[in-house]
Short mmCIF file of C-alpha atoms and ligand atoms in Angstrom, two decimals:
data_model
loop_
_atom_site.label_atom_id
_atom_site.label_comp_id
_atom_site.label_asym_id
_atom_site.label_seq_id
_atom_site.Cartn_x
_atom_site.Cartn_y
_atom_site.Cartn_z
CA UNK A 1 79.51 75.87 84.97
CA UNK A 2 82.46 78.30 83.50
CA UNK A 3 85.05 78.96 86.11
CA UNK A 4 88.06 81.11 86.37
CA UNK A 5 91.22 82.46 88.00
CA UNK A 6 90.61 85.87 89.57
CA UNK A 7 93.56 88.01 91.03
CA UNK A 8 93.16 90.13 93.63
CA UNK A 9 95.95 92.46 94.23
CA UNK A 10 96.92 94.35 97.77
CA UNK A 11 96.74 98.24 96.89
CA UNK A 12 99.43 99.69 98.44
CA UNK A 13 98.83 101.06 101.61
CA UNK A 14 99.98 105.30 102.19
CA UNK A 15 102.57 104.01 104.43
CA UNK A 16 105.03 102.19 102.25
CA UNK A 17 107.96 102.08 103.24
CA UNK A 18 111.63 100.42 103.78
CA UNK A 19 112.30 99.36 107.90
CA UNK A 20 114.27 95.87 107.18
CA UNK A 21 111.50 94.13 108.78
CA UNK A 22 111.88 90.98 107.59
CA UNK A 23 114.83 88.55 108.96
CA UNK A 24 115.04 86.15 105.89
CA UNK A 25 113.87 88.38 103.49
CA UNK A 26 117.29 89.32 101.58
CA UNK A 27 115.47 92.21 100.25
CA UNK A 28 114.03 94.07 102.88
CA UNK A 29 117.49 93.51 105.20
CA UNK A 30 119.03 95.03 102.22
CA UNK A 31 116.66 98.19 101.34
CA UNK A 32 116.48 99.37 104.91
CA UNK A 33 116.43 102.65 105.79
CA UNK A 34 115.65 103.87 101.86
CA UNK A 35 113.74 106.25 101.02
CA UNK A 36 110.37 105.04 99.75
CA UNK A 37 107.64 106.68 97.23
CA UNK A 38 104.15 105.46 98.36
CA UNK A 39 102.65 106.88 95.97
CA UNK A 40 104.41 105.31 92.89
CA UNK A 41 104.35 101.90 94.68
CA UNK A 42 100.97 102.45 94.58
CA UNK A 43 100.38 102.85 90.62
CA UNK A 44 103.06 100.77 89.60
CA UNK A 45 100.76 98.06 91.80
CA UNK A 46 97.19 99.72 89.89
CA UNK A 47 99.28 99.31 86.33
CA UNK A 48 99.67 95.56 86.66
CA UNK A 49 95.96 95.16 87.82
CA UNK A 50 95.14 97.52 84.92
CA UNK A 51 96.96 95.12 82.44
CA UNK A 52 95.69 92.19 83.43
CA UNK A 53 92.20 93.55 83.12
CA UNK A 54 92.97 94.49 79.76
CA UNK A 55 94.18 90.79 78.76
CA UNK A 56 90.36 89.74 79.44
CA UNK A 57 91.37 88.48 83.02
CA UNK A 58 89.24 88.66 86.42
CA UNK A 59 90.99 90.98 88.28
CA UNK A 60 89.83 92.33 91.69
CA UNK A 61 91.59 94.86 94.18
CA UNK A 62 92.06 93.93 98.20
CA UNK A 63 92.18 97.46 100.37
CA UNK A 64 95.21 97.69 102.38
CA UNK A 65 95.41 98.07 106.33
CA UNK A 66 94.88 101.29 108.69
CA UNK A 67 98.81 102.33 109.62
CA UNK A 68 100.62 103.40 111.90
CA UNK A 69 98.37 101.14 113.90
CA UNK A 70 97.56 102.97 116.69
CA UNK A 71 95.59 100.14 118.05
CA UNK A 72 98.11 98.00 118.51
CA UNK A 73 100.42 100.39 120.18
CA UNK A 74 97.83 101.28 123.13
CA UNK A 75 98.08 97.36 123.00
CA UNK A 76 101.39 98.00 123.98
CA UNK A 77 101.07 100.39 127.26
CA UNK A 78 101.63 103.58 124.84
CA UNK A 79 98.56 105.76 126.04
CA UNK A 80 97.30 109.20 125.52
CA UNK A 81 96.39 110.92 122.58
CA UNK A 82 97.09 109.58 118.72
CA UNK A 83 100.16 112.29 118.67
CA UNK A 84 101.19 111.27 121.78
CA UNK A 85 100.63 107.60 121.27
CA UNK A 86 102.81 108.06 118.14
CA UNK A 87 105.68 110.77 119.96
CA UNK A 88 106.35 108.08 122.95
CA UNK A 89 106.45 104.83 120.12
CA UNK A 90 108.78 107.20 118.36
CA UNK A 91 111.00 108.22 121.53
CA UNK A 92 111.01 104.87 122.94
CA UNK A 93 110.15 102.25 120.97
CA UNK A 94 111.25 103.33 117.50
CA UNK A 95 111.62 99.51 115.73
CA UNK A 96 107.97 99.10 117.17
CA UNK A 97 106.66 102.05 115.73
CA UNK A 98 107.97 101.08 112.14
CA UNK A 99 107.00 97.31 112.75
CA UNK A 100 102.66 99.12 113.49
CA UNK A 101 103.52 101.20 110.26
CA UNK A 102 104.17 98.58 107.74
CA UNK A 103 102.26 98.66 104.22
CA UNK A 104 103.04 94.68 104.32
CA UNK A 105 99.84 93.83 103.56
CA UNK A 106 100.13 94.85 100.21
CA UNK A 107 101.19 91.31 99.77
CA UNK A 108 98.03 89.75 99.19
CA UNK A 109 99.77 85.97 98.70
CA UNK A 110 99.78 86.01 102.32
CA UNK A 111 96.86 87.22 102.74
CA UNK A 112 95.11 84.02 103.14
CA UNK A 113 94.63 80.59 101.37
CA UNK A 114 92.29 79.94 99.36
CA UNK A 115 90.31 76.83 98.54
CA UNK A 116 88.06 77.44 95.44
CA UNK A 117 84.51 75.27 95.79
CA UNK A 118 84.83 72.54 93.18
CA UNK A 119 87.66 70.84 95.88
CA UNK A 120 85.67 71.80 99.40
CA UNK A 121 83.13 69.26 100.72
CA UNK A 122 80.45 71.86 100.95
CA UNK A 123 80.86 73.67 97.45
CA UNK A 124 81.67 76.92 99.19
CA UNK A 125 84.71 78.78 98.39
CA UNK A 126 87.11 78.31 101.58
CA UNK A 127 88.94 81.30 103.17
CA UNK A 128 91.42 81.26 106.03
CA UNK A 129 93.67 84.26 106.42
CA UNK A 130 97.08 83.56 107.31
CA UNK A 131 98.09 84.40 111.09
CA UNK A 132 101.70 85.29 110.08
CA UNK A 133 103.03 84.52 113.30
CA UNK A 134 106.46 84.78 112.15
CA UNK A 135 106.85 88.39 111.90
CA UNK A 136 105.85 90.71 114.42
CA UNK A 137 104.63 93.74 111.70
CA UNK A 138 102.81 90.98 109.80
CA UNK A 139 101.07 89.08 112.77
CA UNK A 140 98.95 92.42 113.08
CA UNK A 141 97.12 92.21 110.02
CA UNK A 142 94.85 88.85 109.86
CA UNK A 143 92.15 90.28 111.84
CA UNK A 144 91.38 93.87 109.17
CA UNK A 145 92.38 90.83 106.44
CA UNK A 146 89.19 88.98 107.68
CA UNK A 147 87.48 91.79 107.76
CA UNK A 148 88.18 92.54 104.68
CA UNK A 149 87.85 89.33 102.97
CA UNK A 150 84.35 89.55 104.43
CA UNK A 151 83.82 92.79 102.90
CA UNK A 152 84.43 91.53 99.33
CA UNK A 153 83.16 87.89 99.21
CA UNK A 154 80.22 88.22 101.78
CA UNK A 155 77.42 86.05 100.51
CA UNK A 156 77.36 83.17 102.99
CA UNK A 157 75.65 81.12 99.97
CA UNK A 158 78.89 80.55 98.37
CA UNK A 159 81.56 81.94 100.73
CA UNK A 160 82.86 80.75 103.86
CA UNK A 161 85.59 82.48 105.90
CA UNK A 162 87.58 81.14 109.10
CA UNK A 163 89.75 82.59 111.91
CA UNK A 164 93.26 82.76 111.58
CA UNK A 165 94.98 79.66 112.98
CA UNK A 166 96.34 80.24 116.78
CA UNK A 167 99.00 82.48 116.63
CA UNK A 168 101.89 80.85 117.85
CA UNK A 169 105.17 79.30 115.94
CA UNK A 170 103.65 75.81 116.27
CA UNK A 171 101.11 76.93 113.19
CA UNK A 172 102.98 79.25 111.82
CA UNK A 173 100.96 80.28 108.34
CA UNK A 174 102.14 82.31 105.76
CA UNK A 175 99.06 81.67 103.56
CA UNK A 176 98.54 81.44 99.61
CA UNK A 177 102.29 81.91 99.06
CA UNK A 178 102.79 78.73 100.52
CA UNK A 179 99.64 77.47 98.13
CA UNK A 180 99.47 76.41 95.12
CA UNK A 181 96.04 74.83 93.10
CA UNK A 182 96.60 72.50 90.40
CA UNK A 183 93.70 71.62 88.21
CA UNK A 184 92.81 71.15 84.43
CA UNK A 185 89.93 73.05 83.95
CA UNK A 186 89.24 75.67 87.33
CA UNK A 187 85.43 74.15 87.35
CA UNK A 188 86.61 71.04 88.07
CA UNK A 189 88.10 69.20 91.45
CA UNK A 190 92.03 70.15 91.90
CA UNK A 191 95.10 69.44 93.58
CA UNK A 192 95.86 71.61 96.42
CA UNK A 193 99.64 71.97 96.89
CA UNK A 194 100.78 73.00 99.84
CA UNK A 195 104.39 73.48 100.86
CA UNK A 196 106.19 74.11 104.39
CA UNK A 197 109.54 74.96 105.41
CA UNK A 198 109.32 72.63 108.81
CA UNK A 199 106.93 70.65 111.57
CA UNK A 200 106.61 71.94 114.36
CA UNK A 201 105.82 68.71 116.32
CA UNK A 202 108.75 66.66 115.02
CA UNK A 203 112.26 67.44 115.86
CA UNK A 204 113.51 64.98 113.81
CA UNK A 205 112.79 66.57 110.45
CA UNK A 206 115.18 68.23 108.62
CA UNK A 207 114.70 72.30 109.40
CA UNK A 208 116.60 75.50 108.44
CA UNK A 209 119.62 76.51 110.02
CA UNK A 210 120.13 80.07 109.47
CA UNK A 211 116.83 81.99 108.46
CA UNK A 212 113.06 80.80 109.91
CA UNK A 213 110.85 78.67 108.11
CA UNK A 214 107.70 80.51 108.94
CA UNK A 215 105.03 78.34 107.77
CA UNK A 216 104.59 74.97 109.33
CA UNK A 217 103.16 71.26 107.75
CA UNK A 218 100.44 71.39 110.90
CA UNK A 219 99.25 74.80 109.37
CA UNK A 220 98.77 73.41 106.35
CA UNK A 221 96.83 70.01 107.60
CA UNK A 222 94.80 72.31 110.00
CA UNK A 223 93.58 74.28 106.86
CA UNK A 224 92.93 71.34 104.87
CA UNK A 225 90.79 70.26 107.31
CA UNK A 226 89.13 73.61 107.55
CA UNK A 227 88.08 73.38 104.23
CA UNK A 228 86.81 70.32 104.20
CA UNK A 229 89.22 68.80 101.12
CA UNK A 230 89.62 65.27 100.19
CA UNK A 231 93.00 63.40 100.79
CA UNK A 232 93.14 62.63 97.31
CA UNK A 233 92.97 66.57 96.80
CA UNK A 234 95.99 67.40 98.51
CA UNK A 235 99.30 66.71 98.17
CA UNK A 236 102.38 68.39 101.12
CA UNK A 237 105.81 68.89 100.36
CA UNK A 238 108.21 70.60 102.61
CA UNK A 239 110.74 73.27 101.21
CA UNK A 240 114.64 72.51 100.65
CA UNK A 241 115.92 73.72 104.03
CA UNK A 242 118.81 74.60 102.67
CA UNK A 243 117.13 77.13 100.31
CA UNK A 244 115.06 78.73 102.39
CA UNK A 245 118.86 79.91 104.14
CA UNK A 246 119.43 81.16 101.20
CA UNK A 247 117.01 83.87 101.04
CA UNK A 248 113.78 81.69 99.90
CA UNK A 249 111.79 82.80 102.96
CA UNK A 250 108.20 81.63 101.16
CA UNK A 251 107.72 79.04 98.03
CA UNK A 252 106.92 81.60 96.17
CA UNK A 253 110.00 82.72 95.59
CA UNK A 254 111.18 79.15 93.99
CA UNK A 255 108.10 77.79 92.68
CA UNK A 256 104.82 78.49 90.51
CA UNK A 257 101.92 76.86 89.71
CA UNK A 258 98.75 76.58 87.65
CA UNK A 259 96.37 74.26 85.95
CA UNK A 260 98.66 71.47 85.10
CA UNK A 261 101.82 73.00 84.88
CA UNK A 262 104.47 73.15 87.76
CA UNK A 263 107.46 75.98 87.17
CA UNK A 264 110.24 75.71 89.77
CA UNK A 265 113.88 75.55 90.31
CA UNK A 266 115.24 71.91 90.30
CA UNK A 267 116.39 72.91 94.55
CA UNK A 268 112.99 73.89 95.37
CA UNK A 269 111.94 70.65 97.39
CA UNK A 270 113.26 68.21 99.83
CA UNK A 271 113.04 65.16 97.98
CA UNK A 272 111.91 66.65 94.49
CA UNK A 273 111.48 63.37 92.07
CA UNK A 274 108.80 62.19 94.87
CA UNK A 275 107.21 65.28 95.28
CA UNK A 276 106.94 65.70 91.28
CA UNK A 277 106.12 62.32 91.18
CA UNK A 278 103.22 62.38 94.07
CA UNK A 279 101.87 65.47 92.13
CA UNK A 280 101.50 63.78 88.54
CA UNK A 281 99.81 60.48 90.40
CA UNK A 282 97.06 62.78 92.13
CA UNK A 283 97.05 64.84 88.31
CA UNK A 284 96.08 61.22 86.96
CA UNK A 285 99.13 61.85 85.12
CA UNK A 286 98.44 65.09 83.39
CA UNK A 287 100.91 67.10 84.95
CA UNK A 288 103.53 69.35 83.97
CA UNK A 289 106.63 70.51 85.09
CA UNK A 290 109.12 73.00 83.84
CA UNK A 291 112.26 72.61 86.09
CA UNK A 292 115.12 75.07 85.97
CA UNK A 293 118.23 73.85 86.78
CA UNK A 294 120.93 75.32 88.67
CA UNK A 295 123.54 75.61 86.01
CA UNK A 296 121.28 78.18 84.29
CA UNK A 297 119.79 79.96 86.77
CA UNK A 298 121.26 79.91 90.04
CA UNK A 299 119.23 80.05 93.50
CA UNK A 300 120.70 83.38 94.23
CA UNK A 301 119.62 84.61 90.92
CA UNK A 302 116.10 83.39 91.50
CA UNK A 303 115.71 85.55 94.87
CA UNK A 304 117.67 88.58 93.29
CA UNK A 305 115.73 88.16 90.16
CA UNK A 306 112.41 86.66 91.53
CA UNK A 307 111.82 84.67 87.92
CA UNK A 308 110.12 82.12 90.41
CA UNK A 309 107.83 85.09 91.99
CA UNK A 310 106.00 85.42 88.83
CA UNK A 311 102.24 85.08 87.74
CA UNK A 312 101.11 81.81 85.55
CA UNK A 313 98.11 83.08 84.03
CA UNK A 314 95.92 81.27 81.73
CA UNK A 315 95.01 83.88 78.83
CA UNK A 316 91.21 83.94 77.44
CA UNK A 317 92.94 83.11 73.91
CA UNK A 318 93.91 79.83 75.71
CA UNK A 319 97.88 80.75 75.90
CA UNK A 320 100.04 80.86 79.00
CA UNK A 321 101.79 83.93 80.07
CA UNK A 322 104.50 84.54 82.71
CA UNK A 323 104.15 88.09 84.74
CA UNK A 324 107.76 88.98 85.31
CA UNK A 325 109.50 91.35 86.90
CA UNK A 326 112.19 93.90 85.34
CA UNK A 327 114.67 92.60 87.61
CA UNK A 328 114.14 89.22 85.27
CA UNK A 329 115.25 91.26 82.43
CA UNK A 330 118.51 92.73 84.12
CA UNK A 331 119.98 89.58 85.19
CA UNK A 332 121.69 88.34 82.10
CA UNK A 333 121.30 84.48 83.40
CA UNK A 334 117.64 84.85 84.07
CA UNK A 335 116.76 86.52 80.62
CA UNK A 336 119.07 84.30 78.54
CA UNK A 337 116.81 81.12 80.46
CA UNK A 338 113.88 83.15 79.64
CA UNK A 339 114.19 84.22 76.37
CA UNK A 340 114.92 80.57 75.67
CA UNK A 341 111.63 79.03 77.54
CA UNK A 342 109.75 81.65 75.42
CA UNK A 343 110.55 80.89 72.08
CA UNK A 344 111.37 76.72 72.98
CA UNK A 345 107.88 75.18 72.53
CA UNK A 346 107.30 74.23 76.21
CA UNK A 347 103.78 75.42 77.82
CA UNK A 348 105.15 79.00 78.49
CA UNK A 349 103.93 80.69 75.52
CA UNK A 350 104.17 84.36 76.37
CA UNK A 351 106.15 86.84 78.79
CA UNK A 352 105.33 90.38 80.26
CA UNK A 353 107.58 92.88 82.37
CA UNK A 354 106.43 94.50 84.87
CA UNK A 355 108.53 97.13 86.55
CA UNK A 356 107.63 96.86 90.14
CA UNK A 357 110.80 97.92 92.05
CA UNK A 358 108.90 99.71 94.79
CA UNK A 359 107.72 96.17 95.88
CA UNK A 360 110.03 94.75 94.59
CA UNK A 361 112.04 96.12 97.08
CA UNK A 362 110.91 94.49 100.08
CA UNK A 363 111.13 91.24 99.06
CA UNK A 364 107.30 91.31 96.71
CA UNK A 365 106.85 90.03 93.25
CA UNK A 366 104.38 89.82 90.72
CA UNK A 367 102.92 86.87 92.62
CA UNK A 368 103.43 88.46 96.09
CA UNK A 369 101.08 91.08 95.08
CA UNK A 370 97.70 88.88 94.15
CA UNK A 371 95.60 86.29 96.29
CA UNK A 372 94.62 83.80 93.32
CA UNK A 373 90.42 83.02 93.67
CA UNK A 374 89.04 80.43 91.06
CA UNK A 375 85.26 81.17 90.84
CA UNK A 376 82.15 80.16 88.90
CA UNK A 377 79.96 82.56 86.99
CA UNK A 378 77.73 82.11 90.60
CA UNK A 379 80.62 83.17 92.48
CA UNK A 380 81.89 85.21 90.43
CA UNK A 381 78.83 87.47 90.03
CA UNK A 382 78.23 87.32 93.77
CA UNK A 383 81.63 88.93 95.43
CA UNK A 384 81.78 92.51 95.56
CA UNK A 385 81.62 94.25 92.34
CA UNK A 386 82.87 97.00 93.28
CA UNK A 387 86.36 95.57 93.94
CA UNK A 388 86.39 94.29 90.61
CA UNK A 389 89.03 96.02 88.26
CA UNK A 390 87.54 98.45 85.11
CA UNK A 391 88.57 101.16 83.40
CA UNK A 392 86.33 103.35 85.75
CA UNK A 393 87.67 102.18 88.99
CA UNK A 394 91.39 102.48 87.64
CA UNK A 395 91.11 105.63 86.92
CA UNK A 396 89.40 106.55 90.39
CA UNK A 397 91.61 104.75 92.18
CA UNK A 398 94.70 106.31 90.18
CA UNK A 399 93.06 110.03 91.13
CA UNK A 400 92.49 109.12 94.59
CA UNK A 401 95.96 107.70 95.29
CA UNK A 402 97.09 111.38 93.41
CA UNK A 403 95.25 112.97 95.90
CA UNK A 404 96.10 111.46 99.50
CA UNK A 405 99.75 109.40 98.61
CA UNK A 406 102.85 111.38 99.70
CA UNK A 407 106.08 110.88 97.14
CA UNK A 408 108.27 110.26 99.95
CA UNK A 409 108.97 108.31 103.35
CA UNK A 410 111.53 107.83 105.69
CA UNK A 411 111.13 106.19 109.38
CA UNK A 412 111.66 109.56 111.10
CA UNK A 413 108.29 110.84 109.03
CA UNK A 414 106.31 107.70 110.70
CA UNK A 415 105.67 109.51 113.92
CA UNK A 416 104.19 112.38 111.59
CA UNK A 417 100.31 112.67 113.21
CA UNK A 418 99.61 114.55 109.49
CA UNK A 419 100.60 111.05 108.25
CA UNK A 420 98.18 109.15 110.54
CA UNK A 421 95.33 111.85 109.51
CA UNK A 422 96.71 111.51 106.29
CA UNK A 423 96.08 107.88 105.88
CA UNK A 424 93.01 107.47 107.85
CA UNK A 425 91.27 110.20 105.30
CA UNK A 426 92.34 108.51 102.67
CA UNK A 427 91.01 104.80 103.65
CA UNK A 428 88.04 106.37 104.44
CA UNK A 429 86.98 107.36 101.28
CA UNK A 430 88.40 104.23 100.16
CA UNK A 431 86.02 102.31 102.18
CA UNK A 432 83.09 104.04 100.29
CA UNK A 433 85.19 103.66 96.67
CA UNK A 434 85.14 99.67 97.25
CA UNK A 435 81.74 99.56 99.19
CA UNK A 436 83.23 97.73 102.45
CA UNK A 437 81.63 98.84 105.47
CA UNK A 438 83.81 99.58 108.61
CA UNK A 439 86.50 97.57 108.25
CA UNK A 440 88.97 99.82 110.04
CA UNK A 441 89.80 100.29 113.44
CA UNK A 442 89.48 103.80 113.48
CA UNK A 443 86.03 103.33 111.55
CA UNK A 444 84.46 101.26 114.65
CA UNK A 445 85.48 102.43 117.52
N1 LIG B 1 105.32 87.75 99.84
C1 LIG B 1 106.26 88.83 99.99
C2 LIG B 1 106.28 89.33 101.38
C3 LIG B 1 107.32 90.37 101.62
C4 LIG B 1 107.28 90.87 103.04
N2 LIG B 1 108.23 91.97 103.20
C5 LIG B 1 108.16 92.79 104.27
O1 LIG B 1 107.33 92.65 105.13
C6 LIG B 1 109.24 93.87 104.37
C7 LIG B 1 108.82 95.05 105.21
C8 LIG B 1 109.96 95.94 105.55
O2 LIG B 1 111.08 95.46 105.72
O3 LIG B 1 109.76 97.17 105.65
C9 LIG B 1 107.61 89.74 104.01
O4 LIG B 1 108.79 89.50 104.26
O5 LIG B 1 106.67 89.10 104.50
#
């Protein structure tokens, strides 16, 4: 059977917006306290999906979370009303109050991994969504991811979805962005890649010094065995340490994959000649890599730039295209290197800006943005339809964010209560948009 490479990007939630949340993340420490515009992080976000539609490819839309989460707050001894629940986080726990009003999971790559049914041992498409253990404003959303997950891929005949892993350090899981699949055609049994900045249960393994390595090598194993993959299927490699102190706080940022090509920066790995090596071997030696070295492009060009935090899309006329950001283009290193991999006659045939500098902002990419799901026609006709990108639901989706998306946050507007009814309203009717059930909170209580 026909299989392909679906995206689904995070829509931006209504609560976008810039708290330095993210220890590691050179980004988000450095955009703190900005003003945000929800509302054009939002369509800059619907754009991309739009174009990618428009190429011929699958493309599929993930709802964001209900913020501020009150939920989590009462969780927290706050009590009384929503307004007051929202005044006393305000008054005396303001860094909490930003932390429950995070639009984080926009960033679908860590929204889960993904194991697409030609590599499980029961032919069902895998899910696990990533507990996210490392970051307090993240570790809140696995639950409504689930949920959500559900929502879209529900048939049980081809789907199967798991808990989060526990949530402690120890399994630390930061999801697809730690993921890669490598395959040669997406039909057909593949090579699941999956990277880690430390383990947890050995002390003796080399381990950042300066920022966290959020996502652990007994994550990855305990998802591997989740969804039932061979050994032959799956290949670990842990992140340079060193790198990930320099602002790489997920692979993503260093490394992309698909089919049988591997594009990374030559520091992305501990021991990188094995770990290409191991890779080809389990390829049966149909494996390519395009390796960037440091005299062109420089680490800290690749996290200002995020060149690495693109998407590797096979195109329906059979070339390869790399989903850039504009950043790429303003960094004169990063664009030379590009402009040279694009007309050179390596497997990069193509490139396409994006301008995504809302995102972009926080530390989120092109590839942050989408959860990559390979799919039969079976599977492909069975998930939710009406997540699935088309002209139609663009332009509903474009009116609706019109309608309930302010142009403008700050923290001090996060104790707004117009903001909470604000954003409930609007994920409401987006509930009934996507055809998802209750998947809110505030929906089932
Ligand atoms: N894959 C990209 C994830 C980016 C995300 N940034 C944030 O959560 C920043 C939020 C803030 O600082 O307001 C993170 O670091 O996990």
């Amino acid at each position: 059977m026909k299989a392909f490479e679906a995206n689904f990007d995070g829509l931006v939630g209504p609560t976008h917006n810039y708290s330095g949340l993210s220890f590691g993340n050179v980004a988000s420490q450095n955009n703190q306290a900005n003003v945000s515009n929800p509302k054009l992080a939002a369509l800059q976000g619907l754009a991309k999906m739009k174009a990618l539609h428009d190429m011929g490819m699958v493309q599929g839309v993930l709802a964001p979370q209900e913020r501020p989460d009150i939920f989590t707050l009462r969780r927290l001894g706050f009590t009384g009303s929503d307004t007051e629940v929202l005044a006393a986080a305000a008054k005396d726990a303001p860094r909490i109050l930003a932390a429950c009003c995070s639009a984080s999971s926009m960033w679908t790559a860590n929204a889960a991994t993904v194991s697409p049914s030609a590599d499980t041992a029961d032919g069902k498409v895998h899910f696990t969504p990533a507990n996210l253990t490392n970051k307090f404003h993240r570790s809140i959303e696995h639950e409504t991811t689930g949920r959500i997950l559900q929502a879209t891929f529900s048939d049980e005949k081809h789907f199967a979805h798991h808990p989060a892993l526990p949530g402690v350090e120890h399994f630390g899981d930061e999801g697809a962005a730690n993921h890669t699949r490598f395959c040669h055609e997406y039909g057909e049994a593949g090579v699941e890649f999956f990277v880690y900045g430390r383990a947890a249960f050995d002390g003796s393994r080399p381990a950042p010094q300066k920022y966290p390595a959020r996502h652990t090598l007994e994550a990855s194993e305990a998802v591997a065995r989740n969804h039932g993959l061979s050994d032959k299927g799956v290949v670990y490699a842990q992140q340079n340490p060193d790198v990930i102190d320099e602002g790489v706080f997920h692979n993503d940022v260093i490394a992309v994959g698909n089919r049988d090509i591997l594009f990374c920066h030559e520091r992305a790995f501990l021991d990188q000649s094995a770990v290409k090596q191991e890779l080809t071997e389990a390829m049966g030696g149909r494996f390519r890599v395009v390796e960037v070295p440091a005299s062109q492009v420089s680490v800290q060009d690749a996290v200002q730039s995020y060149l690495f935090n693109s998407q590797l899309l096979s195109l329906p006329d059979g070339r390869t295209l790399l989903v850039i950001p504009e950043e790429c283009r303003n960094n004169e290193r990063v664009w030379s290197y590009l402009t040279e991999l694009e007309s050179g006659d390596g497997p990069i045939d193509a490139l396409q800006v994006f301008d995504l500098k809302q995102s972009m902002s926080n530390g989120g990419g092109p590839a942050c943005l989408r959860l990559r799901v390979a799919m039969n026609e079976a599977e492909l006709a069975a998930f939710n339809q009406s997540t699935r990108m088309n002209d139609t639901l663009y332009s509903t989706l474009n009116d609706w964010v019109e309608r309930h998306y302010r142009d403008r946050l700050l923290e001090a507007d996060l104790a707004d209560p117009q903001l909470l009814i604000e954003s409930r309203s609007a994920l409401d009717e987006l509930t009934q948009i996507l055809n998802l059930g209750s998947v809110y909170p505030f929906q089932r209580v």
